[in-house]
XYZ file of C-alpha atoms in Angstrom:
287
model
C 27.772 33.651 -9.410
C 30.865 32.598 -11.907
C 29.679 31.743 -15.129
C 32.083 28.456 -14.773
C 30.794 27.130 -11.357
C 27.515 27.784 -12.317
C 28.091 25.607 -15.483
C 29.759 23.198 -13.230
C 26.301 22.939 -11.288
C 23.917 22.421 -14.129
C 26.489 20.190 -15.822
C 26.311 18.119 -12.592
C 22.462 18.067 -12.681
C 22.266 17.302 -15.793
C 24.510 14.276 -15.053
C 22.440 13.095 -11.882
C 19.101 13.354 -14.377
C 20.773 11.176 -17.012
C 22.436 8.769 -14.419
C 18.737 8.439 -12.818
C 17.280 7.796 -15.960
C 19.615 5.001 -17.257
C 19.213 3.621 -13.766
C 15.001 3.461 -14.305
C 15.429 2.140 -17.922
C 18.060 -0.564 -16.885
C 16.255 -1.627 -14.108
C 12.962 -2.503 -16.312
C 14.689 -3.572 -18.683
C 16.682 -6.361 -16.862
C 14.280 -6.765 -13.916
C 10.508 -6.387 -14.592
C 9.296 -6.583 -11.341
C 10.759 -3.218 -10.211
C 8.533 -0.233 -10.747
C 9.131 3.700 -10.213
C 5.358 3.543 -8.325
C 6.789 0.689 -6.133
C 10.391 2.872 -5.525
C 7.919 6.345 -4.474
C 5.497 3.850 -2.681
C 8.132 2.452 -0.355
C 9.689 6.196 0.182
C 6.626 7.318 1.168
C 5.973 4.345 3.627
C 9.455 4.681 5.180
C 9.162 8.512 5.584
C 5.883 8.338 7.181
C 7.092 4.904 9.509
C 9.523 7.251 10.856
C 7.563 10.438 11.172
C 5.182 8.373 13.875
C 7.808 4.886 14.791
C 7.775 6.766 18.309
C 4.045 7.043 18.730
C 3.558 3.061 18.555
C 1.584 1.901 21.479
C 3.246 -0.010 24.075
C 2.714 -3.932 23.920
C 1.459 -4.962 27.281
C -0.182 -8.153 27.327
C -2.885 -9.092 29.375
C -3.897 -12.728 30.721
C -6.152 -12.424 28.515
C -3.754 -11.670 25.693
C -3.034 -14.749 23.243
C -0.013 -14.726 21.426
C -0.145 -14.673 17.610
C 2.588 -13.530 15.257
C 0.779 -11.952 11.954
C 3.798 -11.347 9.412
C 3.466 -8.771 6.859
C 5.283 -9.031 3.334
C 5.311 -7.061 0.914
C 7.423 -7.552 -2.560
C 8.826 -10.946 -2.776
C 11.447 -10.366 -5.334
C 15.070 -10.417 -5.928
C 17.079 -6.827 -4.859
C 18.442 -4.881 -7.535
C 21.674 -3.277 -7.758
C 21.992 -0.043 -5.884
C 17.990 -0.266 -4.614
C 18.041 2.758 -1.515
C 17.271 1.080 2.002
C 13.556 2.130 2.305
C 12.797 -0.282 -0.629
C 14.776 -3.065 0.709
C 12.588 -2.652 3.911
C 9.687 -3.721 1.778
C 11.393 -6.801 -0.208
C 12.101 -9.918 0.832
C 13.501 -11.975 -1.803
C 11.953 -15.315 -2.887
C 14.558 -17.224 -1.228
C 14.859 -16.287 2.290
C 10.872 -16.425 1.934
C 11.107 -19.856 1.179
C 13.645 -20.470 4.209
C 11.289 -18.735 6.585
C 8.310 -20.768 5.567
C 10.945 -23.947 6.330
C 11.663 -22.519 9.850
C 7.696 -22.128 10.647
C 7.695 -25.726 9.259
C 10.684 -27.482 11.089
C 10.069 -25.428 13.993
C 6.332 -26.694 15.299
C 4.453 -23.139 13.497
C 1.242 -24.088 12.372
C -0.024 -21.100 9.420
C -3.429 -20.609 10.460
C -6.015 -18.069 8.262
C -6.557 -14.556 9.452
C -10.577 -15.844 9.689
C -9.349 -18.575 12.479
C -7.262 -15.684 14.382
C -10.076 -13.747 14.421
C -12.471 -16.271 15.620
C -10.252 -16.864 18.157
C -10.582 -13.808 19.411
C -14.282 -13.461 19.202
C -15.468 -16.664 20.232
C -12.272 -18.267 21.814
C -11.965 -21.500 19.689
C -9.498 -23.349 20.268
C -6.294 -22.804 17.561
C -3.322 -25.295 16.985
C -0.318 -25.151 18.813
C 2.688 -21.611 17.837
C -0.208 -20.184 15.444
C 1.318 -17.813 12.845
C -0.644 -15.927 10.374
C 0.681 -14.596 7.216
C -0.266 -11.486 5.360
C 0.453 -9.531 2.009
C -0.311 -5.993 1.471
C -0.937 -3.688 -1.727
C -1.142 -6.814 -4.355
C 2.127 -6.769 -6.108
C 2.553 -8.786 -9.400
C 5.597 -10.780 -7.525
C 3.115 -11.818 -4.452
C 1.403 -14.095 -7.045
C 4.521 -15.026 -9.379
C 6.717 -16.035 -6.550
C 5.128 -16.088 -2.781
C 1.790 -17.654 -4.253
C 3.855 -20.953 -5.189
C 5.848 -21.208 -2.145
C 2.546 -21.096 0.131
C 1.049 -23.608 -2.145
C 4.450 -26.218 -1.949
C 4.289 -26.085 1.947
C 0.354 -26.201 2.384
C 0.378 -22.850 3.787
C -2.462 -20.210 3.535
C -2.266 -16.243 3.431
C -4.272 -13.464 3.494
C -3.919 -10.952 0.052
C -4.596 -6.843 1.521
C -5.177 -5.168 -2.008
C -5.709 -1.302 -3.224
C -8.750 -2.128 -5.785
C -7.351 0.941 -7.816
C -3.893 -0.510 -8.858
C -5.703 -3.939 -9.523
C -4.781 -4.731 -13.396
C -2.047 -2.209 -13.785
C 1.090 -3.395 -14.767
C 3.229 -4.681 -11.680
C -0.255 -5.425 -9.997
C -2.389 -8.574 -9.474
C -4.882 -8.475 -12.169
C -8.449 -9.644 -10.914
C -7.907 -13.271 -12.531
C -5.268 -13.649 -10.325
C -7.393 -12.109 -7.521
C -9.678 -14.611 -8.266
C -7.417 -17.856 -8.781
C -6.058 -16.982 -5.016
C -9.189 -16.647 -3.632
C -9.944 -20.028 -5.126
C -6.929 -21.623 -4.097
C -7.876 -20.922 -0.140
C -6.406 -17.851 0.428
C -8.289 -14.570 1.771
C -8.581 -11.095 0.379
C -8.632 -8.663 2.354
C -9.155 -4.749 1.338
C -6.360 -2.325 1.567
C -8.734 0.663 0.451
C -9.209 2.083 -3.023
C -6.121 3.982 -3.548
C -3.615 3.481 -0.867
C -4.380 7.320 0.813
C -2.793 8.101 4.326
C -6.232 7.721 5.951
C -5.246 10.362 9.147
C -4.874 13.215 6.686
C -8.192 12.186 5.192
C -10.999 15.081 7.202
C -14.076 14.425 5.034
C -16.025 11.317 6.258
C -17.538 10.323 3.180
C -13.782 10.135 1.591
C -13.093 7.593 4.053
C -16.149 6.085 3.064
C -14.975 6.170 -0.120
C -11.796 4.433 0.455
C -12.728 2.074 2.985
C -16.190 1.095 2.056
C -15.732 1.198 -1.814
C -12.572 -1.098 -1.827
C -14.918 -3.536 0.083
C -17.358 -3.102 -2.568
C -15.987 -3.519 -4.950
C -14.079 -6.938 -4.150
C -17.000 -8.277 -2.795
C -18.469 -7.539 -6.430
C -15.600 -9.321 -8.154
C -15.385 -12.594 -5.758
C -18.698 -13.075 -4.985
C -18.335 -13.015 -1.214
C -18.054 -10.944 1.831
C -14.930 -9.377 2.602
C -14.146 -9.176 6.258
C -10.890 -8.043 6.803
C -9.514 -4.586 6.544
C -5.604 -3.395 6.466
C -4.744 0.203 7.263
C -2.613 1.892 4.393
C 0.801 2.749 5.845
C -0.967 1.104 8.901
C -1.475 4.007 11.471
C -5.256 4.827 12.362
C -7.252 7.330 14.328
C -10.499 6.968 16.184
C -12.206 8.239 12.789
C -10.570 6.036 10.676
C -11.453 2.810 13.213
C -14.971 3.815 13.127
C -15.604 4.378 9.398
C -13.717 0.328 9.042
C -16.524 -0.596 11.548
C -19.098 0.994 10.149
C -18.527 -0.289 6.515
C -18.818 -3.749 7.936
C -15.176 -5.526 8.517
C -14.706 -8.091 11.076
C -11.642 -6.856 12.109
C -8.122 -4.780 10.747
C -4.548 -5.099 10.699
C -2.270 -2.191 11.440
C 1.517 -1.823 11.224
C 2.816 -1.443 14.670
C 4.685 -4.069 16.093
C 3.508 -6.445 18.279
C 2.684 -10.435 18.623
C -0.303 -10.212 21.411
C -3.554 -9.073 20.768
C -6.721 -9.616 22.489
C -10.120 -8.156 21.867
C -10.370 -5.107 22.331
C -7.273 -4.663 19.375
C -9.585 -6.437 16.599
C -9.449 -3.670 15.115
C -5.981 -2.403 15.729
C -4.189 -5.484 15.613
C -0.039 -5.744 15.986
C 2.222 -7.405 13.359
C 5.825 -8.303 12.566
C 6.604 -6.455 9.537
C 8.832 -9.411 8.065
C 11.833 -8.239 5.529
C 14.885 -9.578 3.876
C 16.591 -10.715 7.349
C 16.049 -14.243 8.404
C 17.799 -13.690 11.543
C 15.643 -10.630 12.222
C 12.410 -12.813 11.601
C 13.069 -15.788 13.814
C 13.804 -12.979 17.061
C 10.872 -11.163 15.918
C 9.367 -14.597 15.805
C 10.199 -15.847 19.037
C 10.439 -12.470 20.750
């Protein structure tokens, strides 16, 4: 190869590096919230979402079928400059969170636990008139500093899926604040031990590991039985489902879309993964 256009090429690399680097040390230096683990995190979750978005199972309701929308959130924090799309996917900002807990509001929504869903389910009680539940996976720092407020200013609860290994790291609940939700009326929920893409997982007592331990181990720091289970990057298999039944959940969440569920999907149920578009949620919503 030249000598010049390779030196063009590792100039140009070197360039890129430096450019990425400023671009990590600006961005936690002006906005704390944002995290290299959260940036790989949400790659991750977007690669594998469209790796299996054609597999999803078919909704079909039943007359059985009852219609509850379970929204998913993750990050609840303003967007940074440049931030790629498969973060934004994961981010809504604090803002149009706020609007959408108006709209559930204004709009006859009662926010009911994931405990009274369930129940429904299981025993048929009766539940209030549009149910919504609302969820939160992995335990990010800004779930607490800015969605935790919000539920409490419109009497809403939520249920908190958490990783039990990135509890206390930095951009991660810490257990106080674990505790102080729990306290407040909301419901933990496990999201295993260390986030792992349960399918490639072969060894059972791994996923024992994972989806037993995280129970565990919250159940050792609140005091109380965990019920509820939420499936990292949300896809299952029938090993994965039996290992979450087996360690003792009442039921678990996945990530495929969907607003009916009956009982036989306790323990796959559907969601609306909610994101930064308001218009997007109140379709999804009323869909």
């Amino acid at each position: 190869m030249n000598p010049k256009i390779k030196f063009l090429i590792y100039f140009a690399v070197l360039i890129g590096l430096v450019l990425l680097g400023f671009s990590f040390v600006f961005f936690h230096r002006y906005y704390p919230s944002f995290s290299l683990q959260s940036f790989l995190r949400h790659a991750e979750e977007y690669a594998i979402e469209k790796e299996f978005q054609q597999q999803a199972p078919k909704e079909t309701p039943k007359p059985e079928t009852i219609k509850v929308p379970i929204l998913v959130y993750h990050s609840v924090r303003q967007l940074h400059l440049l931030e790629p799309a498969y973060n934004r996917q994961f981010i809504t900002t604090p803002d149009v969170f706020e609007k959408e807990l108006q709209y559930l509001k204004t709009n006859g929504y009662t926010v009911i636990s994931f405990d009274a869903f369930v129940n429904q389910l299981l025993e048929n009680t009766p539940l209030p008139p549009k149910p919504v539940v609302i969820t939160f996976d992995d335990g990010w720092q800004s779930q607490y500093a800015n969605a935790f407020p919000l539920l409490q200013k419109y009497g809403d609860t939520a249920t908190f899926f958490i990783y039990t290994n990135a509890i206390g790291h930095k951009h991660f609940l810490t257990w106080e604040q674990v505790k102080n939700l729990d306290a407040a009326g909301m419901t933990i929920g496990s999201h295993t031990k260390s986030h792992p893409y349960l399918l490639k997982i072969t060894a059972k007592q791994r996923l024992i590991e994972e989806i037993a331990g995280s129970k565990q181990i919250i159940e050792s720091q609140l005091g109380k039985k965990i019920d509820f289970f939420a499936y990292p990057f949300g896809h299952y298999n029938k090993a994965v489902i039996d290992a979450v039944k087996e360690a003792g959940y009442k039921a678990a969440r996945s990530f495929y879309r969907g607003v009916y569920n009956t009982k036989d999907d306790l323990f796959t149920l559907k969601v609306i993964r909610a994101s930064n578009d308001f218009n997007e949620f109140v379709k999804d919503l009323n869909g």
